[in-house]
Coordinates of C-alpha atoms in Angstrom, one line a residue:
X11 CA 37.7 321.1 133.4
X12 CA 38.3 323.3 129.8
X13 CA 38.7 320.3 127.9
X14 CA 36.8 318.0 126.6
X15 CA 37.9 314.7 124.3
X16 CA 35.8 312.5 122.5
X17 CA 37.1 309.6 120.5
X18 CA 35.3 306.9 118.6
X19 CA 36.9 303.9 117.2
X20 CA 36.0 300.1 115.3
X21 CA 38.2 299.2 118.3
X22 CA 36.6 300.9 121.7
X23 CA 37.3 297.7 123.7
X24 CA 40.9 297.7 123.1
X25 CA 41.3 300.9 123.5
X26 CA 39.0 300.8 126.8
X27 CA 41.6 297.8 127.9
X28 CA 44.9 299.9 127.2
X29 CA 43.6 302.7 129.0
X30 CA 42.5 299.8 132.0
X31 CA 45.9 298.8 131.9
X32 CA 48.0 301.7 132.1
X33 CA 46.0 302.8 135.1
X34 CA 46.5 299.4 136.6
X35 CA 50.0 299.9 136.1
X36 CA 49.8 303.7 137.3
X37 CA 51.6 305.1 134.3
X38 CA 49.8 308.4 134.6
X39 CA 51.6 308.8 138.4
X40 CA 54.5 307.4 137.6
X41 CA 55.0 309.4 134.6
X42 CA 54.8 313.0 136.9
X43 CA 56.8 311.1 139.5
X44 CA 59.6 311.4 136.8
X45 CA 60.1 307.5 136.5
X46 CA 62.8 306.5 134.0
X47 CA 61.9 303.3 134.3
X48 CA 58.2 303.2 132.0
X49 CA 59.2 302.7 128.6
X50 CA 62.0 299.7 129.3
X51 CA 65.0 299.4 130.3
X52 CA 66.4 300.5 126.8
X53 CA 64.8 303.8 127.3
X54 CA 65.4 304.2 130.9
X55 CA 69.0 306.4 130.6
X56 CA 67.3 309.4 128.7
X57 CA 64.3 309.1 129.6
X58 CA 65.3 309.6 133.1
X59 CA 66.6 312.8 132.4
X60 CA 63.7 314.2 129.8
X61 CA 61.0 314.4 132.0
X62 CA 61.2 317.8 133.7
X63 CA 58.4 318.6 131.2
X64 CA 55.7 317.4 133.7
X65 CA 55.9 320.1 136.1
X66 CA 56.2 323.0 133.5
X67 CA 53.7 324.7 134.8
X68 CA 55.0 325.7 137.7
X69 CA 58.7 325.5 137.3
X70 CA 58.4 328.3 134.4
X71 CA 56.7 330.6 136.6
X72 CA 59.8 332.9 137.5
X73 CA 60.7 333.6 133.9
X74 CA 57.2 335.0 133.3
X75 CA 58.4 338.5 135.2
X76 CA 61.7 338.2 133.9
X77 CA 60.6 338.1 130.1
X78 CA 58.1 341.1 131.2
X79 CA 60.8 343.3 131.8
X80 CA 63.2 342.7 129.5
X81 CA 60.4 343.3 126.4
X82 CA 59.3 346.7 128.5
X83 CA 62.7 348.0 128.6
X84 CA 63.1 346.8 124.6
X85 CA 59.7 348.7 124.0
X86 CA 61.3 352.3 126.1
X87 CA 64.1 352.1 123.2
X88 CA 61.8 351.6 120.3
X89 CA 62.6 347.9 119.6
X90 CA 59.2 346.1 119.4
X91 CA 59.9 343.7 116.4
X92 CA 61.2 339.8 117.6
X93 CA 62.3 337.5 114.7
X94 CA 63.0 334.1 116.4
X95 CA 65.8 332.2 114.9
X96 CA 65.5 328.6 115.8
X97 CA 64.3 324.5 114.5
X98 CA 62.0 322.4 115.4
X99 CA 61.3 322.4 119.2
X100 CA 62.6 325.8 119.6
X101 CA 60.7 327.1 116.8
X102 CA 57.1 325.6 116.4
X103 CA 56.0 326.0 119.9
X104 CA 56.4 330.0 119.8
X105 CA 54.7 330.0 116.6
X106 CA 51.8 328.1 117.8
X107 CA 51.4 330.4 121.0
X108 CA 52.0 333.7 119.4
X109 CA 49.3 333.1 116.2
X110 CA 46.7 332.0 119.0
X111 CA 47.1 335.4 121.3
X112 CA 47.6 337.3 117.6
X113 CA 50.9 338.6 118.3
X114 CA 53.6 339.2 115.4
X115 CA 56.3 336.8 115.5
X116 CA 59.1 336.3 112.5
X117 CA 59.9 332.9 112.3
X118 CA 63.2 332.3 110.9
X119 CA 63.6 328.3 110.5
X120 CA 65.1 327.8 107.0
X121 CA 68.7 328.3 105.5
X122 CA 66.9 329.3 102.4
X123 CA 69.4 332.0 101.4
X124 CA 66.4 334.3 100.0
X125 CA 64.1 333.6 103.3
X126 CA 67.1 334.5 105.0
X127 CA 67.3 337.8 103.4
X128 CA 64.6 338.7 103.9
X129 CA 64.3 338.8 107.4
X130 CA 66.8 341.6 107.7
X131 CA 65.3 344.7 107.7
X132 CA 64.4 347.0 110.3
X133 CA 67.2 346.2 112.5
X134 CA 66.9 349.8 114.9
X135 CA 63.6 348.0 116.0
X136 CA 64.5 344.6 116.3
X137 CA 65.4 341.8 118.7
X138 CA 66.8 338.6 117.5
X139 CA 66.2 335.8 119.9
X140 CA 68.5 333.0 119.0
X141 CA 67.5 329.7 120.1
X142 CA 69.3 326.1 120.3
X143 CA 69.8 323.9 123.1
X144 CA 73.6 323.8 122.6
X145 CA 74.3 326.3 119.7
X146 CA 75.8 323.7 117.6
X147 CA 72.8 323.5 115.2
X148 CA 74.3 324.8 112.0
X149 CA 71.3 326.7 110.8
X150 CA 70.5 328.8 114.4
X151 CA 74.4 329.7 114.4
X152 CA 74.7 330.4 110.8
X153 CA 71.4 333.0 111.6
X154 CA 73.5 334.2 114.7
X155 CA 76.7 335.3 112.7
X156 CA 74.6 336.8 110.0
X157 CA 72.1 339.3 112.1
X158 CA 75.8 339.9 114.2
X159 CA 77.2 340.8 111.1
X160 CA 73.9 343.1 109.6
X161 CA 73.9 344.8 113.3
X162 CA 77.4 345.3 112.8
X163 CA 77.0 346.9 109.8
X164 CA 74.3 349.2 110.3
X165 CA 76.2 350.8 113.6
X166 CA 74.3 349.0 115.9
X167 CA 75.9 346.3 119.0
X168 CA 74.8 343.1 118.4
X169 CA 74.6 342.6 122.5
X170 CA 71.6 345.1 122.4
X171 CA 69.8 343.3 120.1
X172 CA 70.1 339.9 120.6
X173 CA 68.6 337.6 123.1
X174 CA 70.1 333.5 123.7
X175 CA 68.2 331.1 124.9
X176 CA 69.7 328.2 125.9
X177 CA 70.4 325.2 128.1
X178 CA 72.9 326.2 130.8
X179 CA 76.8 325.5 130.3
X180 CA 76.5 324.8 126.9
X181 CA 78.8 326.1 124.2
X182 CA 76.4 328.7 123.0
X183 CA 75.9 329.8 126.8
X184 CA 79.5 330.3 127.3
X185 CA 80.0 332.3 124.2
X186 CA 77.2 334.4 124.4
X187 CA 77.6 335.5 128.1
X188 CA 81.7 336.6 127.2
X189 CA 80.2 338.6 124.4
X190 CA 77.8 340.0 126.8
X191 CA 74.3 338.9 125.8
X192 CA 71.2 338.8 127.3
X193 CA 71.1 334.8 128.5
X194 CA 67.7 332.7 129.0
X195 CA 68.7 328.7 130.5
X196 CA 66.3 326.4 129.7
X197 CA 65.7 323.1 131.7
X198 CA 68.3 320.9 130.7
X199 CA 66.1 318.0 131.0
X200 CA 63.5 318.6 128.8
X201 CA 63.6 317.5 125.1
X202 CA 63.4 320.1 122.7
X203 CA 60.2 318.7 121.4
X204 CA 58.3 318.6 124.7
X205 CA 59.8 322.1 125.5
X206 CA 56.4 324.6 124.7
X207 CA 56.2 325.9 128.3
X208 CA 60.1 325.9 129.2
X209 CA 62.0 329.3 128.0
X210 CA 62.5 328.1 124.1
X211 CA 58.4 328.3 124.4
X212 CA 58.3 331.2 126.9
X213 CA 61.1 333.7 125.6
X214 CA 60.2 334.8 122.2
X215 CA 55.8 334.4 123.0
X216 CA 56.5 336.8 125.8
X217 CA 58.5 339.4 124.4
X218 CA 56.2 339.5 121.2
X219 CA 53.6 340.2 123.6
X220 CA 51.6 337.0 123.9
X221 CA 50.0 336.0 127.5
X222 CA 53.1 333.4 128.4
X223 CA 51.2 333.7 132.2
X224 CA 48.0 333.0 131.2
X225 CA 49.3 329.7 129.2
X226 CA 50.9 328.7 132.5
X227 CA 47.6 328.8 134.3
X228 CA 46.1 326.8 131.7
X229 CA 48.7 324.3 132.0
X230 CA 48.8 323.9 135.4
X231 CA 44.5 323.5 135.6
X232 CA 44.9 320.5 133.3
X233 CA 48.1 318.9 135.6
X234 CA 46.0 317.0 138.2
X235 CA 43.6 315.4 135.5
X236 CA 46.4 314.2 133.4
X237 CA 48.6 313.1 136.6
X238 CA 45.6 310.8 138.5
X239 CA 45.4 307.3 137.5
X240 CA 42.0 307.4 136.1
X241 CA 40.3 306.2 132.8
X242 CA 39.4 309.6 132.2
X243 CA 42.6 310.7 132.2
X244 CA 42.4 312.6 128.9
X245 CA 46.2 311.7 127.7
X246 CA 45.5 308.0 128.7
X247 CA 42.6 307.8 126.0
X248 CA 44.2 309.7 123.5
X249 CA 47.1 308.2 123.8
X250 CA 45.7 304.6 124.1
X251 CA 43.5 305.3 121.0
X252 CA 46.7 306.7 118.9
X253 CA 48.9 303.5 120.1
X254 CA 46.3 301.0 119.5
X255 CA 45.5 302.6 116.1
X256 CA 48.9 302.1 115.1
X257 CA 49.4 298.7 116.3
X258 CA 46.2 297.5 114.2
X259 CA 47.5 298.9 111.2
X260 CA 45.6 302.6 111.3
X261 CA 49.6 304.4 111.6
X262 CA 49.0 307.8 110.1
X263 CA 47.1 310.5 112.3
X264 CA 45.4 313.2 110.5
X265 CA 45.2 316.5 112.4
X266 CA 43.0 319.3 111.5
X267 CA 42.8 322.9 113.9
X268 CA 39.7 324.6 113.6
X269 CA 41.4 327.7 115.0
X270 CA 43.9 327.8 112.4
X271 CA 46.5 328.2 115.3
X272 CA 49.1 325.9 113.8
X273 CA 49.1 323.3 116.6
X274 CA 49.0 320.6 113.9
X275 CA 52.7 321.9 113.1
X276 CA 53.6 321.3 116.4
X277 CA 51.9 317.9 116.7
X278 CA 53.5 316.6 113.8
X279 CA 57.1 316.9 115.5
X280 CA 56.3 315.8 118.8
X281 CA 54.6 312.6 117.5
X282 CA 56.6 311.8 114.6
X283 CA 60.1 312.7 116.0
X284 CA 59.0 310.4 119.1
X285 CA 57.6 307.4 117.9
X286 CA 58.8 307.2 114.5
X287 CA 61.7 304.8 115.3
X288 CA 62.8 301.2 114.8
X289 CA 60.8 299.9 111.7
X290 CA 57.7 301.5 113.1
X291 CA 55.9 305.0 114.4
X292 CA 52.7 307.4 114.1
X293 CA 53.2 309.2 110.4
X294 CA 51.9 313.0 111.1
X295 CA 49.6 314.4 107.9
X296 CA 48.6 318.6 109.0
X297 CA 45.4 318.9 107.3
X298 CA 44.7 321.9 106.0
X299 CA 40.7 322.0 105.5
X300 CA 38.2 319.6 107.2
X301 CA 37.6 317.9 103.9
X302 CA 41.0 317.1 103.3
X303 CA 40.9 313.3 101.7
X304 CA 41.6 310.7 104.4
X305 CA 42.3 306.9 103.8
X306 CA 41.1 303.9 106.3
X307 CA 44.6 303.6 108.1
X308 CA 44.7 306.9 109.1
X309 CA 43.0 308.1 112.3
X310 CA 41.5 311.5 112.2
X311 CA 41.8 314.4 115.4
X312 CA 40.3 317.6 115.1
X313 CA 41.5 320.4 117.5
X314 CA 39.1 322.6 118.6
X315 CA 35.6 321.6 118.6
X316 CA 33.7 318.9 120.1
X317 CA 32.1 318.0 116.8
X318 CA 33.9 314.0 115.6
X319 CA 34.9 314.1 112.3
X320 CA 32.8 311.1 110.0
X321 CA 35.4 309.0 109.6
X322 CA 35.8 305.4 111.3
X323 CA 38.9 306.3 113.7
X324 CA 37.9 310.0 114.8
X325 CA 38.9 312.2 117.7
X326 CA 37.9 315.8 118.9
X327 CA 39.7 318.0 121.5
X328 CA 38.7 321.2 122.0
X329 CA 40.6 323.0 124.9
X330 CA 42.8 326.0 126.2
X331 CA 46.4 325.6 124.3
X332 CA 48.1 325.0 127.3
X333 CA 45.2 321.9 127.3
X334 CA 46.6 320.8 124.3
X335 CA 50.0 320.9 124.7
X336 CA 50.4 318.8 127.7
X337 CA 46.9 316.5 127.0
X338 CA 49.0 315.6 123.7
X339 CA 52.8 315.3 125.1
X340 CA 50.9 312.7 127.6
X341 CA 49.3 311.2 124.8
X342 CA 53.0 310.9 122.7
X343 CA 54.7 309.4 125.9
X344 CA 51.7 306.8 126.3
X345 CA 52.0 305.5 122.8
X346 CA 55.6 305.5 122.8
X347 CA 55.3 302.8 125.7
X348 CA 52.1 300.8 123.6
X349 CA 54.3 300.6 120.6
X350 CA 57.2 299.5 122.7
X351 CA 60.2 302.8 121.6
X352 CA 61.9 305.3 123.5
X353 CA 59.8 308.7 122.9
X354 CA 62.5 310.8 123.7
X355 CA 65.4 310.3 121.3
X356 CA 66.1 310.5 117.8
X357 CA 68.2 307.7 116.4
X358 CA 68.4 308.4 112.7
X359 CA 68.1 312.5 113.2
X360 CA 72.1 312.4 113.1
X361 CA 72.8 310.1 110.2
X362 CA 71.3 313.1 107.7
X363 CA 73.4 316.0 109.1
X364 CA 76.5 314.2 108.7
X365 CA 76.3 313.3 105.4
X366 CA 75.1 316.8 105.3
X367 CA 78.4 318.0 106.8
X368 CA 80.7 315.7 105.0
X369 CA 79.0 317.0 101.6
X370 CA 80.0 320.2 103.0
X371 CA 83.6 320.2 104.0
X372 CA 84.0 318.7 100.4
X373 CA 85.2 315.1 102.0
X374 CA 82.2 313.7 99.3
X375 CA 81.4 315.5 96.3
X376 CA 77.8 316.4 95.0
X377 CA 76.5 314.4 92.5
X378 CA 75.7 315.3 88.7
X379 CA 72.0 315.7 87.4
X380 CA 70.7 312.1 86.3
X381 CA 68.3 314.5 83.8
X382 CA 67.9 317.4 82.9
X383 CA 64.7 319.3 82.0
X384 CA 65.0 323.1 80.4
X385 CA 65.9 325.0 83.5
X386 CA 65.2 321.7 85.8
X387 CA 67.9 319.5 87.2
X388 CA 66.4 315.5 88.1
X389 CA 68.4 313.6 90.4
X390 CA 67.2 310.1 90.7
X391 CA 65.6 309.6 87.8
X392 CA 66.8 309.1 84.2
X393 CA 63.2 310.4 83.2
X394 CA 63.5 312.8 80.0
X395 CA 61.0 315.1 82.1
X396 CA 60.0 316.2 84.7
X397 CA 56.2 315.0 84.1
X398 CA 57.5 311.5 83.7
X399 CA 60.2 311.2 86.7
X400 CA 56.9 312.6 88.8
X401 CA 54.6 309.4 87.2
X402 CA 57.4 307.3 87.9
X403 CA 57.6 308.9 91.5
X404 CA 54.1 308.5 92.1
X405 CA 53.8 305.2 90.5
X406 CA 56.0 304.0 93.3
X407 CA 53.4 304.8 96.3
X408 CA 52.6 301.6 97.7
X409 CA 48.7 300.7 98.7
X410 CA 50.2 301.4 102.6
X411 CA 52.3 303.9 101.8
X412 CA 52.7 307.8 101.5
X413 CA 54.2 310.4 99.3
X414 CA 56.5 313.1 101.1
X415 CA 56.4 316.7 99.2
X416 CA 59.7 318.6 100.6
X417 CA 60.4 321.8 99.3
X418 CA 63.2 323.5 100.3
X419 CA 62.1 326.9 99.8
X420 CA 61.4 330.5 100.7
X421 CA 57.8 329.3 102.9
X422 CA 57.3 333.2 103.4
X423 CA 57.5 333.6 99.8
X424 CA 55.4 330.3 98.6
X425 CA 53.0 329.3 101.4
X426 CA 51.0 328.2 98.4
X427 CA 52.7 325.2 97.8
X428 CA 51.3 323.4 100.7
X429 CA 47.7 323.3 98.8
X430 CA 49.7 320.4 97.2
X431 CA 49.6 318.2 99.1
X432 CA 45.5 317.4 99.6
X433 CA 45.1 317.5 95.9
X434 CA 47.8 315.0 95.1
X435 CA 46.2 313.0 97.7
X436 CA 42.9 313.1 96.5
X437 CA 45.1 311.7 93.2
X438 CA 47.1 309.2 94.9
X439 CA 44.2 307.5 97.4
X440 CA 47.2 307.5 99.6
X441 CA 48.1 310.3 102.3
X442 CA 50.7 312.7 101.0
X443 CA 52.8 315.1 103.4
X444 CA 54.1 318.5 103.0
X445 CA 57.6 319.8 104.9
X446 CA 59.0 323.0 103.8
X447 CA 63.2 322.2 104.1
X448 CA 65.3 322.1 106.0
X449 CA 62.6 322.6 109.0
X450 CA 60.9 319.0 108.3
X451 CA 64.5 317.5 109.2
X452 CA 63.8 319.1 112.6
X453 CA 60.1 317.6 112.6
X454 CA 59.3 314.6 110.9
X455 CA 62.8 313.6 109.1
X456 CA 63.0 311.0 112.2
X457 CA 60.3 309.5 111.1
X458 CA 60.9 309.6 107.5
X459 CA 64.3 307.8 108.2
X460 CA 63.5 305.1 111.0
X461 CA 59.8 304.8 111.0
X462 CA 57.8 302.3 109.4
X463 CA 59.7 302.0 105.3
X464 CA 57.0 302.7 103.0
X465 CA 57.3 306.6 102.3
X466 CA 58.2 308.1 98.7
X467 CA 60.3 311.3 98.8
X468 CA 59.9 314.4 96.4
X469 CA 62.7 317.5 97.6
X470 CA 62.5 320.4 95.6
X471 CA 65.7 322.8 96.0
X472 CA 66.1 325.7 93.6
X473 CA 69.0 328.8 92.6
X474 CA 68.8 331.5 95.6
X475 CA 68.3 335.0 93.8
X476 CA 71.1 336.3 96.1
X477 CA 73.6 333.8 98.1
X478 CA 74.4 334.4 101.6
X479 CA 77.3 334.0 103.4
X480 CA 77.7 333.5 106.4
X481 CA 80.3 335.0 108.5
X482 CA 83.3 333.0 110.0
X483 CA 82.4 330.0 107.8
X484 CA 83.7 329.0 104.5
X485 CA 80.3 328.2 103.5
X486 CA 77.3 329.9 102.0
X487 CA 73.7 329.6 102.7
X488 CA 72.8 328.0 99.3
X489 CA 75.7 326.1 99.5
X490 CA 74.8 324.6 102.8
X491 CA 70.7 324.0 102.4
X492 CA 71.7 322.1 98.7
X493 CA 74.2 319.9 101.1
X494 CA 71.4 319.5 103.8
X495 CA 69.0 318.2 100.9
X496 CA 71.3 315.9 99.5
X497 CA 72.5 314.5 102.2
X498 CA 69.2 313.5 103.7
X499 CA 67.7 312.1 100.5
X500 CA 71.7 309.8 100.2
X501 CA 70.3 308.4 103.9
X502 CA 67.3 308.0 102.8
X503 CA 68.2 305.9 99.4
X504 CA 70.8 303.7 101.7
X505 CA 67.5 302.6 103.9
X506 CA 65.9 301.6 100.0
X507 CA 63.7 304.7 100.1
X508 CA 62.8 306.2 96.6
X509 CA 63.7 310.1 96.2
X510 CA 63.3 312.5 93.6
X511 CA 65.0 315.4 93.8
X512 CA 63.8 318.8 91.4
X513 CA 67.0 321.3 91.3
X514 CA 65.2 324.9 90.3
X515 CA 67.8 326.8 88.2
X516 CA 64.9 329.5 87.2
X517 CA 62.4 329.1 90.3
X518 CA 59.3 330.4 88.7
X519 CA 59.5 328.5 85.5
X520 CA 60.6 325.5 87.6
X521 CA 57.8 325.4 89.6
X522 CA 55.1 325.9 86.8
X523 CA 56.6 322.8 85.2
X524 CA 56.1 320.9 88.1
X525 CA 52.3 322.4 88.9
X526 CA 51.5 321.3 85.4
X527 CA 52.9 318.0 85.5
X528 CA 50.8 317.6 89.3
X529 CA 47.7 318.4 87.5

């Protein structure tokens, strides 16, 4: 056994009597049986077919070879750079793997037209691996037509330097095998959230050169304790501590990683896009030091070490990474059935891109600036600066709620930014999140929309240095990631949500008025 979980709670008898109960019940068996049938009747349709995650382990064991060759024979023609062009559960797992073996992997998840740019450079020696379950996810296509188009350019076919993965038969998999492409199918009935250890998880880890077999033998030694009906079972108690939590009022789950290996990143999809539904959910907050600031209704899990952090709801779990990954989608499934929701949909995910689209195509017109500050556009607000329609903002934090940073930036550029977020919460009293746009929409923009109503939204959006087009669209990249933010903070505002929204016309001096007026 490589794990090892300890939890302490004010509640160790409830916990103690979920965990009793779900054993009675045989959840744990059940749940690698495949049965449809555990979180209701509601549920029962897609859960039934998102469960294939279970036997990863094993099932992924042919593409390990497969993946082997394909990045020797890239390596015999000099290509040995992979930028992985793909959201949420096609995008955070492969990140998460490839900074724990210490493998280079360009992560492309933004339409921020300057990120974008960026990315395309040393196209002789690079492989593009495009990932999206269908292909119909604007941002992955729009990177698709615009590394076609750069290969293109530079004299170099686009078939010999992109790689699809994606689930079989769909639209992407058609299009991509008639234009010749290298094709991964993923397991259909796995989630993309739950999908680490299928070939969205597998494809780009291996061919950067992380150990994708090794993490399969990981996985698999952690299988039978998580699939016996046992109060042991590691994703029984941590699951059964994070549903309890939440049902008594403790909803927010602070997660810190001792080995700075990003699996808080990955955490905060799978548990916010899966319970955050219905009026309630677990809110996500990525720590970034142990000594972040934590409030009483927040329950605190640190990742590798066996040490509890002093706080009244504490967990540690130290482990392997393939541990981790299936001890916590076990734990997600579990409090999905305490909290009474379907774990593996995402109701309100779809509400956002269309008024996303519709703001597009021009069938609903962006709005004007309700402010403006020098170089700063204020939408929602009728503040005369930016320093007061921030105090307003903040002044509208309730004493159980939580303030939202979302900047919808260059995160290559301005990985700074995320120090934000613990100081204003050390400001606030009150937990404060940070998603860099439009990958949050991916992650925790489910729970934003349809979990429990007591967030506060800042988005930040700015001028791209250089607009991209993108090929075969009559759209732009800067076009498109200011239709994404404004159509997510109009849902948001219809479900009585507060937003402010900072347009940047000169980033730099944009951003130092808003640092000053966060001081």
């Amino acid at each position: 056994m490589g794990y090892r979980l300890r939890i302490h709670t004010p509640l160790d008898g409830a916990v103690s009597e979920a965990v009793d109960q779900l054993v009675a019940e045989r959840f744990a068996s059940r749940l690698f049986d495949q049965d449809g049938t555990l979180w209701g009747p509601a549920a029962e349709s897609e859960a039934s077919i998102r469960l294939s995650w279970v036997n990863l382990a094993e099932s992924s064991r042919p593409l390990v070879e497969r993946i082997a060759a394909l990045r020797e024979e890239l390596h015999g023609r000099g290509i040995t750079r992979v930028v992985l062009c793909g959201m949420g559960g096609s995008s955070l797992a492969p990140e998460v793997i490839c900074k724990a073996d210490g493998v280079p992997l360009d992560v492309l998840d933004s339409s921020q037209p300057d990120m974008v740019r960026s990315a395309i450079h040393d196209l002789e020696s690079t492989v593009v691996v495009v990932s999206s379950k269908s292909g119909g996810t604007v941002e992955t296509d729009s990177h698709r037509r615009i590394f076609e188009q750069a290969f293109t350019d530079a004299g170099l076919d686009p078939a010999e330097h992109l790689v699809i993965v994606t689930d079989p038969d769909s639209p992407l998999d058609k299009e991509a095998t008639a234009a010749g492409y290298r094709v991964f199918r993923a397991d259909s009935h796995v989630g993309g959230r739950y999908s680490a250890l299928t070939a969205f998880g597998l494809v780009p880890s291996g061919l950067a050169g992380a150990d994708i077999g090794r993490l399969l033998d990981q996985a698999s030694e952690v299988d039978e304790p998580l699939s016996v009906d046992d109060p042991q079972n590691p994703g029984l108690r941590l699951g059964a501590a994070l549903g309890v939590a939440a049902r008594n009022g403790v909803d927010k789950v602070v997660v810190y990683d001792h080995e700075d290996h990003n699996v808080g990143d990955w955490t905060e999809q799978l548990v916010a896009e899966s319970t955050g539904k219905e009026g309630t959910g677990i809110l996500p907050v990525v720590a970034q030091a142990p000594t972040d600031p934590v409030t009483a209704d927040e329950i605190v899990v640190h990742l590798g070490t066996d040490d509890l952090p002093q706080h009244d709801w504490a967990v540690a779990l130290a482990g392997t990474l393939g541990d981790q990954f299936l001890i916590w989608e076990v734990a997600t499934a579990v409090a999905g059935r305490l909290l009474g929701i379907n774990p593996f949909d995402q109701p309100d995910v779809e509400s956002a891109k269309a008024a996303a689209r519709e703001l597009l195509s021009g069938g609903a017109s962006l709005p004007e600036p309700d402010s403006v500050d020098g170089t700063v556009e204020l939408y929602g607000s009728t503040a005369g600066s930016v320093a007061e329609a921030l105090a307003d903002l903040r002044d509208e934090v309730g004493q159980d709620g939580y303030l939202a940073l979302q900047f919808y930036l260059d995160r290559w550029a301005h990985a700074g930014l995320e120090s934000l977020a613990p100081a204003l919460a050390t400001q606030l009293g009150r937990p404060v999140t940070f998603g860099w746009g439009p990958r949050f929409l991916h992650s925790t923009g489910q729970y934003h929309k349809g979990g429990t109503p007591i967030g506060v939204f800042l988005q930040v959006t700015c001028e791209p240095a250089e607009d991209v087009p993108v090929p075969g669209r009559d759209f732009t990249l800067g076009q498109f990631i200011v239709s994404q933010a404004q159509g997510d903070a109009q849902v948001l505002r219809e479900k009585g949500r507060p937003v402010l929204r900072l347009h940047l016309r000169d980033l730099d001096a944009g951003l130092a008025t808003i640092k000053d007026a966060l001081a």
